[in-house]
Short mmCIF file of C-alpha atoms in Angstrom, two decimals:
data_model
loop_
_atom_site.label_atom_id
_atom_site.label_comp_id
_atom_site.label_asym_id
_atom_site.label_seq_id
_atom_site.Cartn_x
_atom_site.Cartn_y
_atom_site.Cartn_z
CA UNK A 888 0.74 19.89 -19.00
CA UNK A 889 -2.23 20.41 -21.39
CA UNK A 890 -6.07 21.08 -20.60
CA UNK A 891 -8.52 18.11 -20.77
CA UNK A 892 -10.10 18.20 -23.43
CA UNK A 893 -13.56 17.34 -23.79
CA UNK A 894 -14.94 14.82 -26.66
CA UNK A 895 -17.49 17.77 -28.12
CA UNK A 896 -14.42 19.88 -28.25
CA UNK A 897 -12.39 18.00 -30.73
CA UNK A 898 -12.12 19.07 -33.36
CA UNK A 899 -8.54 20.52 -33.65
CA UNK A 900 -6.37 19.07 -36.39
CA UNK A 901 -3.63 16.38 -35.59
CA UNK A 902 -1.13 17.58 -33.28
CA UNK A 903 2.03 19.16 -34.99
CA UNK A 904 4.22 18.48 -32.14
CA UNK A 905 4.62 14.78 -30.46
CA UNK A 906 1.96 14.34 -28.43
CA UNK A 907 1.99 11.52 -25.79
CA UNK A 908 -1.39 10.93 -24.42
CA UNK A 909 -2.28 9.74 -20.55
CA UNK A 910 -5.35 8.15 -20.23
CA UNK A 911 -6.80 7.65 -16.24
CA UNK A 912 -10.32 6.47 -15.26
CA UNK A 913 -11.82 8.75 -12.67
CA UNK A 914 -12.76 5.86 -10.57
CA UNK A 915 -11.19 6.85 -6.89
CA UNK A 916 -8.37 9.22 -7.23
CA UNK A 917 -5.25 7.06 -7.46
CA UNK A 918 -5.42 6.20 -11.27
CA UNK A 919 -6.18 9.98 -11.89
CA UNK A 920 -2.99 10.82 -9.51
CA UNK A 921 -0.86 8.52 -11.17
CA UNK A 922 -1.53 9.93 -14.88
CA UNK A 923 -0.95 13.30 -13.65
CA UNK A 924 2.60 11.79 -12.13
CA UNK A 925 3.43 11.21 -14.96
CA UNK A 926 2.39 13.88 -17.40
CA UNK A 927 4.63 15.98 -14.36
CA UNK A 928 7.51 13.98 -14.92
CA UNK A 929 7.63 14.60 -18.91
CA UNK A 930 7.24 17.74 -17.98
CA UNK A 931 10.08 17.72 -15.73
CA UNK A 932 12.86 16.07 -18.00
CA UNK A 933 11.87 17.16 -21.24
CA UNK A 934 14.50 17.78 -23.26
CA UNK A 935 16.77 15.49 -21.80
CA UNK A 936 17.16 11.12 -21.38
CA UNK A 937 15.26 11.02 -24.95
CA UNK A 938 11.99 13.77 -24.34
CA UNK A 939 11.56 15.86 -26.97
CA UNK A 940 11.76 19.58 -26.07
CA UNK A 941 8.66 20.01 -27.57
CA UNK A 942 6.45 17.49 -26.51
CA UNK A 943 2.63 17.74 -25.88
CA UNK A 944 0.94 16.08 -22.99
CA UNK A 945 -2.36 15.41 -22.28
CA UNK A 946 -4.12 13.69 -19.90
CA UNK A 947 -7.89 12.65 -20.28
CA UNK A 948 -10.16 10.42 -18.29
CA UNK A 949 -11.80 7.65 -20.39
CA UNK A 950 -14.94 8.08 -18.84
CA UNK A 951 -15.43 11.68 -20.32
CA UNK A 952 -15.39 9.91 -23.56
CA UNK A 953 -17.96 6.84 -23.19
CA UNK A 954 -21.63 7.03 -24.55
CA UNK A 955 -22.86 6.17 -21.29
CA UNK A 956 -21.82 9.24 -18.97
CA UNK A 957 -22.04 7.56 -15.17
CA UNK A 958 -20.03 8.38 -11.99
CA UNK A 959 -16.97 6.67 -11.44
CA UNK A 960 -16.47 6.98 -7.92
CA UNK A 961 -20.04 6.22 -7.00
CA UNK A 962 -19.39 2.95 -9.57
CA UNK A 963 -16.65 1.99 -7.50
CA UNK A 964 -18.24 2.97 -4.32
CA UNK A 965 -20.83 -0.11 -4.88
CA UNK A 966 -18.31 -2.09 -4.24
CA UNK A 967 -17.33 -1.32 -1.03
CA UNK A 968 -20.32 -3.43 0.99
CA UNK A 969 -21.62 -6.55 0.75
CA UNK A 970 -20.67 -7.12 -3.07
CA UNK A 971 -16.89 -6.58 -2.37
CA UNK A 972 -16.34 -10.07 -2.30
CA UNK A 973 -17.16 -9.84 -6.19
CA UNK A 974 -15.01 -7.23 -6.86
CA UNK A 975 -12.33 -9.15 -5.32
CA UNK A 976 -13.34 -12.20 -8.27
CA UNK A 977 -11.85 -10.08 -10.66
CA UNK A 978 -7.85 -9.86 -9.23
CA UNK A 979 -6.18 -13.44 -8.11
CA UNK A 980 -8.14 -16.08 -7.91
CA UNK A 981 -7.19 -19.27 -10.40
CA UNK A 982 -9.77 -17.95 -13.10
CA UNK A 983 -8.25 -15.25 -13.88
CA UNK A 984 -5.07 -16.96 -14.50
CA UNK A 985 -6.56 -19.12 -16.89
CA UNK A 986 -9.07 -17.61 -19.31
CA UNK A 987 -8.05 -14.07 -19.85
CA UNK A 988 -9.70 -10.81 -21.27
CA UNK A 989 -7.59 -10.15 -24.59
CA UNK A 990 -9.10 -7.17 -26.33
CA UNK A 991 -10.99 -6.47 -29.04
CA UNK A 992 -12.90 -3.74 -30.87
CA UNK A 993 -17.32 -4.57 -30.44
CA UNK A 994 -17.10 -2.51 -27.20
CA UNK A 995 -14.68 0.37 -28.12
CA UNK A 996 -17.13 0.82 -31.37
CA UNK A 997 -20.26 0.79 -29.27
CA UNK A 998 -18.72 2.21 -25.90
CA UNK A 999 -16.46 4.99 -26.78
CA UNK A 1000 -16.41 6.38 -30.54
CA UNK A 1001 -15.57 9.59 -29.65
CA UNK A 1002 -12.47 8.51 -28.31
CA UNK A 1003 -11.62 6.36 -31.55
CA UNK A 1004 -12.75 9.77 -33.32
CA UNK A 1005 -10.19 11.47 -31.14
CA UNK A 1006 -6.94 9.00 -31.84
CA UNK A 1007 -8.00 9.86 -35.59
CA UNK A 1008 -7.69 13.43 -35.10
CA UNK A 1009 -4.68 13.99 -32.63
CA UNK A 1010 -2.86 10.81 -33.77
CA UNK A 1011 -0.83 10.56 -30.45
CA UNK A 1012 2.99 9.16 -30.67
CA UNK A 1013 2.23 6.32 -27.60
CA UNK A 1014 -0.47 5.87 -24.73
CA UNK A 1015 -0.40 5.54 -21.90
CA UNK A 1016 -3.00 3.74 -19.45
CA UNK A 1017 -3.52 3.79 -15.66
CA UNK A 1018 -6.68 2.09 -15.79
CA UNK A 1019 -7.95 -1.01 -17.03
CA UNK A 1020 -11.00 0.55 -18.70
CA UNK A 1021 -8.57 3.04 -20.15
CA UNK A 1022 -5.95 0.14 -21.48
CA UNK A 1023 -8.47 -1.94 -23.15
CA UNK A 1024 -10.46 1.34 -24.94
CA UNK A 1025 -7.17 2.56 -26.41
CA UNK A 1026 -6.06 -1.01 -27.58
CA UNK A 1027 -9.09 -0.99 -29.31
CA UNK A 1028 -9.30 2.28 -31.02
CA UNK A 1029 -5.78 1.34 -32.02
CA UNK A 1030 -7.37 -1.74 -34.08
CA UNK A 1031 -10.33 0.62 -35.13
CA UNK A 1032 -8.28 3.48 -36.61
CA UNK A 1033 -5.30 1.68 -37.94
CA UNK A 1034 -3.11 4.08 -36.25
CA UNK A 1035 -0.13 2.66 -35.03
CA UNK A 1036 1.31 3.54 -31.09
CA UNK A 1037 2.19 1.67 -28.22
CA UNK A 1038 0.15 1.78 -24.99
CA UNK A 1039 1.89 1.33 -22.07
CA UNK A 1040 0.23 -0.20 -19.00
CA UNK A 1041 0.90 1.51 -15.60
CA UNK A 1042 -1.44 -0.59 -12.55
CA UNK A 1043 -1.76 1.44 -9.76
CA UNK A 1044 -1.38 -1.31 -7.35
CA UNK A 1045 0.70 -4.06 -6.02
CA UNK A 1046 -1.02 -6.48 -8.32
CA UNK A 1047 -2.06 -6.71 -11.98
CA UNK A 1048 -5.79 -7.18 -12.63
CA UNK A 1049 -6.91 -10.25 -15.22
CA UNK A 1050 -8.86 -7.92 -17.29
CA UNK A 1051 -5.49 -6.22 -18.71
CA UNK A 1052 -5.34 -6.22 -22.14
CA UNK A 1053 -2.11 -8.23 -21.23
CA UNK A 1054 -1.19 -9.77 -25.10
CA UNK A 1055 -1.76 -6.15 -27.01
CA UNK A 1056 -0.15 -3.91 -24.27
CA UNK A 1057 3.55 -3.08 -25.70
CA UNK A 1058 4.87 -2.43 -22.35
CA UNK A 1059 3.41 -3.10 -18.69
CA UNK A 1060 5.26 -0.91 -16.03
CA UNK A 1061 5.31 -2.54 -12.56
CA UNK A 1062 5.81 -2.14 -9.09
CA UNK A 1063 7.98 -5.40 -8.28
CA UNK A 1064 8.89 -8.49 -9.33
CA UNK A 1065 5.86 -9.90 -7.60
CA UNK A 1066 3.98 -8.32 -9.90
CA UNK A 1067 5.57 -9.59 -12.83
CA UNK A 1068 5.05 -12.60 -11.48
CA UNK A 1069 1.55 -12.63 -11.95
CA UNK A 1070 2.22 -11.49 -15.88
CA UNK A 1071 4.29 -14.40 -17.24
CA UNK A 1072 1.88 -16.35 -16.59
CA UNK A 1073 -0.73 -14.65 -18.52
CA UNK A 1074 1.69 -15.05 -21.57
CA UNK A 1075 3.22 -11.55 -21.13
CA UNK A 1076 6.94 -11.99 -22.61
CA UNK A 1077 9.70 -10.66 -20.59
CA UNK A 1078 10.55 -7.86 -22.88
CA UNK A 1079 7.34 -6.25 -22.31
CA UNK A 1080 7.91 -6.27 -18.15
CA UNK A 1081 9.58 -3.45 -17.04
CA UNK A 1082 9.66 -3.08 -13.13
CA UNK A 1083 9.56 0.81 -12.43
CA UNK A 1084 7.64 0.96 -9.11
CA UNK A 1085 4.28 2.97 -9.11
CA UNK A 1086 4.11 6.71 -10.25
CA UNK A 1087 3.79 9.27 -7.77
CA UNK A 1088 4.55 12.94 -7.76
CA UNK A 1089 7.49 14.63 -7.48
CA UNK A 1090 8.71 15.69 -3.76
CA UNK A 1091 9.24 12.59 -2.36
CA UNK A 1092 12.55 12.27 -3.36
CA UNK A 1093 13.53 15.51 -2.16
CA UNK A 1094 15.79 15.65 1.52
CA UNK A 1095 13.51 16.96 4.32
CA UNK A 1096 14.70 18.18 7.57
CA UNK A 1097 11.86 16.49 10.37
CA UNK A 1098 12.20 19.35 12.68
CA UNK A 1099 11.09 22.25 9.75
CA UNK A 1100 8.30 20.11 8.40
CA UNK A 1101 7.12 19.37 11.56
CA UNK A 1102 7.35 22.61 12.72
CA UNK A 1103 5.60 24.39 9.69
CA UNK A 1104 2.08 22.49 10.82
CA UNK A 1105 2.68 23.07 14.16
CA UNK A 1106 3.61 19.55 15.36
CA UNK A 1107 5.73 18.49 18.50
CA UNK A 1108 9.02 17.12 17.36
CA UNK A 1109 9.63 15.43 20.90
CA UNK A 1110 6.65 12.89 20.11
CA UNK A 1111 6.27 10.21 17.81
CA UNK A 1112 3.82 11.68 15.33
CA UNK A 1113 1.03 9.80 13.70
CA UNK A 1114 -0.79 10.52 10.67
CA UNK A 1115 -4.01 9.27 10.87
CA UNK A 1116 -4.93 9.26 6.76
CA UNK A 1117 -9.23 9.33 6.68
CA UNK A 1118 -9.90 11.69 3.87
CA UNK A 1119 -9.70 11.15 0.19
CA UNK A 1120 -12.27 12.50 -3.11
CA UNK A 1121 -14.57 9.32 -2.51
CA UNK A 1122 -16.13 9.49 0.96
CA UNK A 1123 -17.56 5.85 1.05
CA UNK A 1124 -14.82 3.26 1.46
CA UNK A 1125 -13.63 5.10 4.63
CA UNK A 1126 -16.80 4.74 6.42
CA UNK A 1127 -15.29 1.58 7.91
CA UNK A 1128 -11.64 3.24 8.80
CA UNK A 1129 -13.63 6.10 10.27
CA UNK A 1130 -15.67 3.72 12.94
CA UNK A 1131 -12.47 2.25 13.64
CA UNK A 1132 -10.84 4.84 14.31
CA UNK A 1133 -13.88 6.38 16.88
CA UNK A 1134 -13.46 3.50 18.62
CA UNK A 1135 -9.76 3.82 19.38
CA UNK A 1136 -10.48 7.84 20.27
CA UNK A 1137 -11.01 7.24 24.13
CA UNK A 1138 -7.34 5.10 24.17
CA UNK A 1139 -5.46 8.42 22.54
CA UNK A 1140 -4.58 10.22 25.68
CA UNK A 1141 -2.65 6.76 27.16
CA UNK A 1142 -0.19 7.23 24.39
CA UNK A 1143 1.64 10.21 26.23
CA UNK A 1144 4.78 9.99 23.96
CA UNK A 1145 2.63 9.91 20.59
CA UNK A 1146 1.10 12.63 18.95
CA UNK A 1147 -2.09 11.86 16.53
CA UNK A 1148 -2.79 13.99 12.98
CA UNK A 1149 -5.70 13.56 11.47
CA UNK A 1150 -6.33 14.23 7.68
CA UNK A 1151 -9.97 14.60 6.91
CA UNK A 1152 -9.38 15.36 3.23
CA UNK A 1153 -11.71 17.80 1.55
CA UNK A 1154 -14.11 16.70 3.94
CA UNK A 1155 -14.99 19.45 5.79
CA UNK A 1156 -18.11 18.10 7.71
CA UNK A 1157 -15.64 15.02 8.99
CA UNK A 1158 -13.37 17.74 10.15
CA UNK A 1159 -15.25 19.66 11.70
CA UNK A 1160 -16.87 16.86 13.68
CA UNK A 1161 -13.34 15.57 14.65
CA UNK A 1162 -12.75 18.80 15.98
CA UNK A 1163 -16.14 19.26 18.01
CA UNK A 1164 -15.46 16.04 19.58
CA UNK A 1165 -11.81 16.71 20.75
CA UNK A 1166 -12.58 19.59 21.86
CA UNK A 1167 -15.20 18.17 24.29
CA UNK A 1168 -12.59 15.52 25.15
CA UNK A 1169 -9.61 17.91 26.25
CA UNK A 1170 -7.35 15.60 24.06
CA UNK A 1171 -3.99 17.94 23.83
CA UNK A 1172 -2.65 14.95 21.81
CA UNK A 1173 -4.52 15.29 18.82
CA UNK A 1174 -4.23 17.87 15.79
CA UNK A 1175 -6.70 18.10 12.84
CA UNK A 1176 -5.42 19.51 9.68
CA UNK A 1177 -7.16 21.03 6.68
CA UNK A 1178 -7.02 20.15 3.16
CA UNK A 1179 -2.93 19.75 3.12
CA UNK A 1180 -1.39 20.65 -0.54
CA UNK A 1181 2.28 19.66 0.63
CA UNK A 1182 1.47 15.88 1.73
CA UNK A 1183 5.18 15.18 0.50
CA UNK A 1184 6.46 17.66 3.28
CA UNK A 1185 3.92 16.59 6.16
CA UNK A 1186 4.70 12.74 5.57
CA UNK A 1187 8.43 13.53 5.83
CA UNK A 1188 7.85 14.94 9.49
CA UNK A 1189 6.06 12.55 10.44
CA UNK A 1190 6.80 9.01 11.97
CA UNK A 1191 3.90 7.24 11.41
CA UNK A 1192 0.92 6.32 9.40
CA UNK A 1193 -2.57 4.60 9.96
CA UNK A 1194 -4.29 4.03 6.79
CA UNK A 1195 -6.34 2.28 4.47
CA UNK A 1196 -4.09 0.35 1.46
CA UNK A 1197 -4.45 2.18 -1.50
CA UNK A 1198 -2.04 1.73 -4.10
CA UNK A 1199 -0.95 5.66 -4.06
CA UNK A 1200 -0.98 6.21 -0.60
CA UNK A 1201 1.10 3.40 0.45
CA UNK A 1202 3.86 4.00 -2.02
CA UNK A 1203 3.58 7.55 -0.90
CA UNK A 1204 4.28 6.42 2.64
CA UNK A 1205 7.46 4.06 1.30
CA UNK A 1206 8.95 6.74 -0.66
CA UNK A 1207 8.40 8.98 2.42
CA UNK A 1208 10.14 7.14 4.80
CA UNK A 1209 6.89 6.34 6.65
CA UNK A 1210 5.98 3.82 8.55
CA UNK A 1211 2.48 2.43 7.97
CA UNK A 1212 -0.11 0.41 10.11
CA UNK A 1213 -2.92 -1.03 7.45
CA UNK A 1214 -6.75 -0.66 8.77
CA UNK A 1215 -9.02 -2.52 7.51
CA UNK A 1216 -10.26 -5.44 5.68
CA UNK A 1217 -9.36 -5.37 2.58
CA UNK A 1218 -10.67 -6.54 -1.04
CA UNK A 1219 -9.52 -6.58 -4.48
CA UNK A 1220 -6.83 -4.21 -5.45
CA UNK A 1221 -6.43 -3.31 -1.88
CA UNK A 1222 -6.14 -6.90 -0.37
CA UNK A 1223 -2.81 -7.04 -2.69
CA UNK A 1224 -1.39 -4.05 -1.18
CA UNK A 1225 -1.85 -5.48 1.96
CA UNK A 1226 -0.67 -8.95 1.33
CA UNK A 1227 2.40 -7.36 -0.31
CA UNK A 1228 3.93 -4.80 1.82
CA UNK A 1229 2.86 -7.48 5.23
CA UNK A 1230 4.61 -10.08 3.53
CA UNK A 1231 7.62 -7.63 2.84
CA UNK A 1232 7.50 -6.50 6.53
CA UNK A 1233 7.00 -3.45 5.31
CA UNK A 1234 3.75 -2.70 7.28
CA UNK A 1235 1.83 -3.92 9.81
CA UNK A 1236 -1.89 -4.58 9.64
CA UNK A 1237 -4.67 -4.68 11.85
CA UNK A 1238 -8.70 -5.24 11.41
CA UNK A 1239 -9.85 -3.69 14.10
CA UNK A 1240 -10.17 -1.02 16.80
CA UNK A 1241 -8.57 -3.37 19.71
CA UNK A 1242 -6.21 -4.82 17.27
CA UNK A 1243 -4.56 -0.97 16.57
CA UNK A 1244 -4.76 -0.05 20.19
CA UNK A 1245 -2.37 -3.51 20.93
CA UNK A 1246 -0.32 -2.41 18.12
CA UNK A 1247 0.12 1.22 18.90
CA UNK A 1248 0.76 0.17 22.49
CA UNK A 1249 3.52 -1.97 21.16
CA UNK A 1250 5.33 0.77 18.82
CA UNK A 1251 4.71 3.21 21.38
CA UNK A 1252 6.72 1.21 24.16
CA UNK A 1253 9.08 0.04 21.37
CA UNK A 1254 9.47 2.72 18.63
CA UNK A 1255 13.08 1.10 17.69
CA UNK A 1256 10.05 -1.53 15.84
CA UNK A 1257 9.36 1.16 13.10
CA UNK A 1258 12.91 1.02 11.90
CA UNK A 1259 12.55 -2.85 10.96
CA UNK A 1260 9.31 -1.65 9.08
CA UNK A 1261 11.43 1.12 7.36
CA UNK A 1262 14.15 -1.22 6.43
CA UNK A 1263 12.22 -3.72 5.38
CA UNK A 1264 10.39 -0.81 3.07
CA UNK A 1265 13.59 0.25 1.48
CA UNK A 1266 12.94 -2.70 -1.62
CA UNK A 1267 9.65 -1.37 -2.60
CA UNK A 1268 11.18 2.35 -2.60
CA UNK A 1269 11.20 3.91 -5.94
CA UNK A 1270 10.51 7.43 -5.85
CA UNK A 1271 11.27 8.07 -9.33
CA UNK A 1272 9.00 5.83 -11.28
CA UNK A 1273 7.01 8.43 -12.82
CA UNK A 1274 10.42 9.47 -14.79
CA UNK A 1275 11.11 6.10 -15.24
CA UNK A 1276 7.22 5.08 -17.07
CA UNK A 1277 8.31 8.65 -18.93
CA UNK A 1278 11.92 7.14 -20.28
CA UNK A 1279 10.23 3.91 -21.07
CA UNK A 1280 7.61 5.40 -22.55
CA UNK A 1281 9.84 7.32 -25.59
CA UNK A 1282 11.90 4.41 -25.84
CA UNK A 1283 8.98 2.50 -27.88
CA UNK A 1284 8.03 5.31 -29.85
CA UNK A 1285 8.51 4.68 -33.61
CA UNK A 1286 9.13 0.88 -33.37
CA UNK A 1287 6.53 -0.80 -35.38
CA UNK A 1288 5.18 -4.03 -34.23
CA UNK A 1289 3.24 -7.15 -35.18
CA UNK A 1290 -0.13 -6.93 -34.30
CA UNK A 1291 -3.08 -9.38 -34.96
CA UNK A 1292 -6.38 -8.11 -35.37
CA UNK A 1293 -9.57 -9.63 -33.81
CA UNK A 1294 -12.67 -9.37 -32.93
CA UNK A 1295 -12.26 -10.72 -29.62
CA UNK A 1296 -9.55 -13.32 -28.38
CA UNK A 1297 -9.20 -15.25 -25.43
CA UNK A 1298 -6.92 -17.80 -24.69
CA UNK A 1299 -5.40 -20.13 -21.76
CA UNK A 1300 -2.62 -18.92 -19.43
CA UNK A 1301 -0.80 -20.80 -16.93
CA UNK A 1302 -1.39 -21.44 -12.96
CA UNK A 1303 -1.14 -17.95 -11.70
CA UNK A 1304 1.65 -16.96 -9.55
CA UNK A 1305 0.57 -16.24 -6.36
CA UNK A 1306 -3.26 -17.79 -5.83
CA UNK A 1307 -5.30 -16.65 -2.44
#
């Protein structure tokens, strides 16, 4: 896998070798972990199932690229208060069924030259697109340049956003036929569905023995171990998980036959306040871990999750084997992960500190309960998607298409799918 490279940098001549680029928004980290998923899986299957030996990858954040430079995360951190109800305007509701974003070229011309300038120069065989921002700017330097490749949609979550560029995408790569769903009727053919499952890293598909994992972080392995997942890059949408989870703190020691991980992230004043505060409590129940590098390994051992439901992390969790309990409410993106895997029985979900201490009573009494959730998992579990989106990927490369060009288009879809 390639360097970044940054717009003032380009100036290299088009690439020699294929080069297959993998665009991400650096808006949270999920859309950023997914393009690097995949740029790993080319990397581990090239030169076999159709990769060239000598294929280039590259993966670049859109943002890097705009005229505007502004933060991403603290973008996306706005709307995690009282405007989340807006944010959550822009995924399921009946409008977005019905008069849809198509794609055009005003804002990649005004927006993001530099990465028009950039498709010019390196004249990538296909790209690919983990974020919507990302989609629509490469559809549009696409119309701007002339330069015919197919981008290939990859949503992070268990839904599909209306402001896809859903009629000029060549190939949208989905979690589940749910998904789908909600593309037919946004006029998305079949032959440009392909269900893959969300891209993760590699290790997840690997055999783990509980015991060994467990026993490398220093974990009982005659407990039922929780992972209690309140760390990630962006600090801000936890703030609610974290109260929560004070709340339940006192309750910990009742659960003698549980044993509680916490993951602080790279947040290493959150860490060390956990720590502090156990301390003073005497809870013997209760690890904290550092910044952990093999989460593939850790989630094996473990029996349990408590999280919030992003996109990533819960198909981490699937492909894992792990359990999960849901805190939180939940908006946008995030309140279709949570509709999804609940309605799958694949999780549970709770609001609430009282509501988690009910349900932790409950699996801790009953722990045969986290099999169902398991079981119920096992349809949502595809571990190799990232190879998959890779395949699918190479398939379209060199197959020239029919494209119209315009300005801007919108048009009518049907009644969506699935409508909150």
């Amino acid at each position: 896998m390639q360097a970044t490279p940054q717009p003032e940098q380009m100036t290299v001549l088009p690439a020699q070798k294929p080069l297959v680029t993998i665009v991400h928004a650096s808006v949270g980290s999920g859309h950023k972990a997914a393009a690097n998923a995949i740029a790993q899986a080319f990397d581990l299957i090239r030169g076999t199932k159709g990769i060239p030996e000598d294929i280039e990858i590259e993966v670049l954040d859109i943002l890097d690229f705009g005229r505007i430079k502004f933060d991403g995360n603290k973008t996306a951190a706005s709307f995690t208060g009282a405007t989340r109800p807006i944010y959550d305007l822009t995924w399921r509701y009946t409008l977005t069924g019905h008069l849809l974003w198509g794609g055009g070229t005003a804002w990649s011309r005004i927006m993001f030259p530099a990465f028009n300038e950039y498709i010019r120069r390196r004249r990538p065989i296909a790209v690919v697109a983990t974020h919507i921002t990302a989609a629509n700017v490469a559809v549009g330097a696409r119309v701007i340049t002339g330069i015919d490749y197919p981008v290939i949609c990859v949503p992070t979550d268990y839904e599909v956003e209306g402001f896809w560029p859903h009629k000029d995408t060549d190939l949208f790569c989905v979690a589940n036929e749910f998904m789908a769903e909600t593309l037919r009727p946004r006029k998305v053919p079949e032959s440009k569905i392909r269900i893959t499952g969300i891209p993760i890293r590699a290790g997840f598909d690997t055999d783990y023995k509980r015991e060994d994992e467990l026993s490398k972080f220093n974990l009982p392995i005659d407990k039922t171990v929780v992972l209690v997942m309140a760390g990630a890059s962006l600090p801000q949408p936890y703030v609610r998980f974290r109260a929560a989870m004070d709340h339940t703190l006192p309750f910990l020691r009742s659960f003698e036959d549980m044993h509680f991980v916490f993951l602080p992230g790279k947040d290493k004043e959150y860490a060390a306040r956990l720590k502090t505060l156990f301390d003073a409590m005497k809870l013997d129940n209760v690890t904290v871990l550092d910044y952990v590098d093999d989460m593939a390994a850790l989630m094996h051992g473990c029996d349990l999750a408590i999280l919030k439901s992003g996109g990533l992390t819960v198909t981490e969790c699937l492909c894992a084997h792990l359990p999960m309990i849901l805190l939180g409410k939940s908006y946008g993106q995030e309140k279709a992960n949570t509709t999804m895997l609940t309605g799958m029985g694949a999780s549970m979900h709770v609001t609430t500190a009282r509501e988690l201490i009910v349900t932790l009573r409950h699996l801790h009494d009953h722990p045969e309960s986290l099999k169902a959730l398991l079981i119920n998992g096992e349809v949502l579990r595809r571990p190799r998607a990232a190879e998959d989106i890779a395949i699918a990927t190479m398939e379209l490369v060199g197959k020239p298409q029919k494209r119209k060009r315009a300005f801007c288009r919108f048009y009518w879809g049907g009644k969506p799918a699935h409508i909150r």
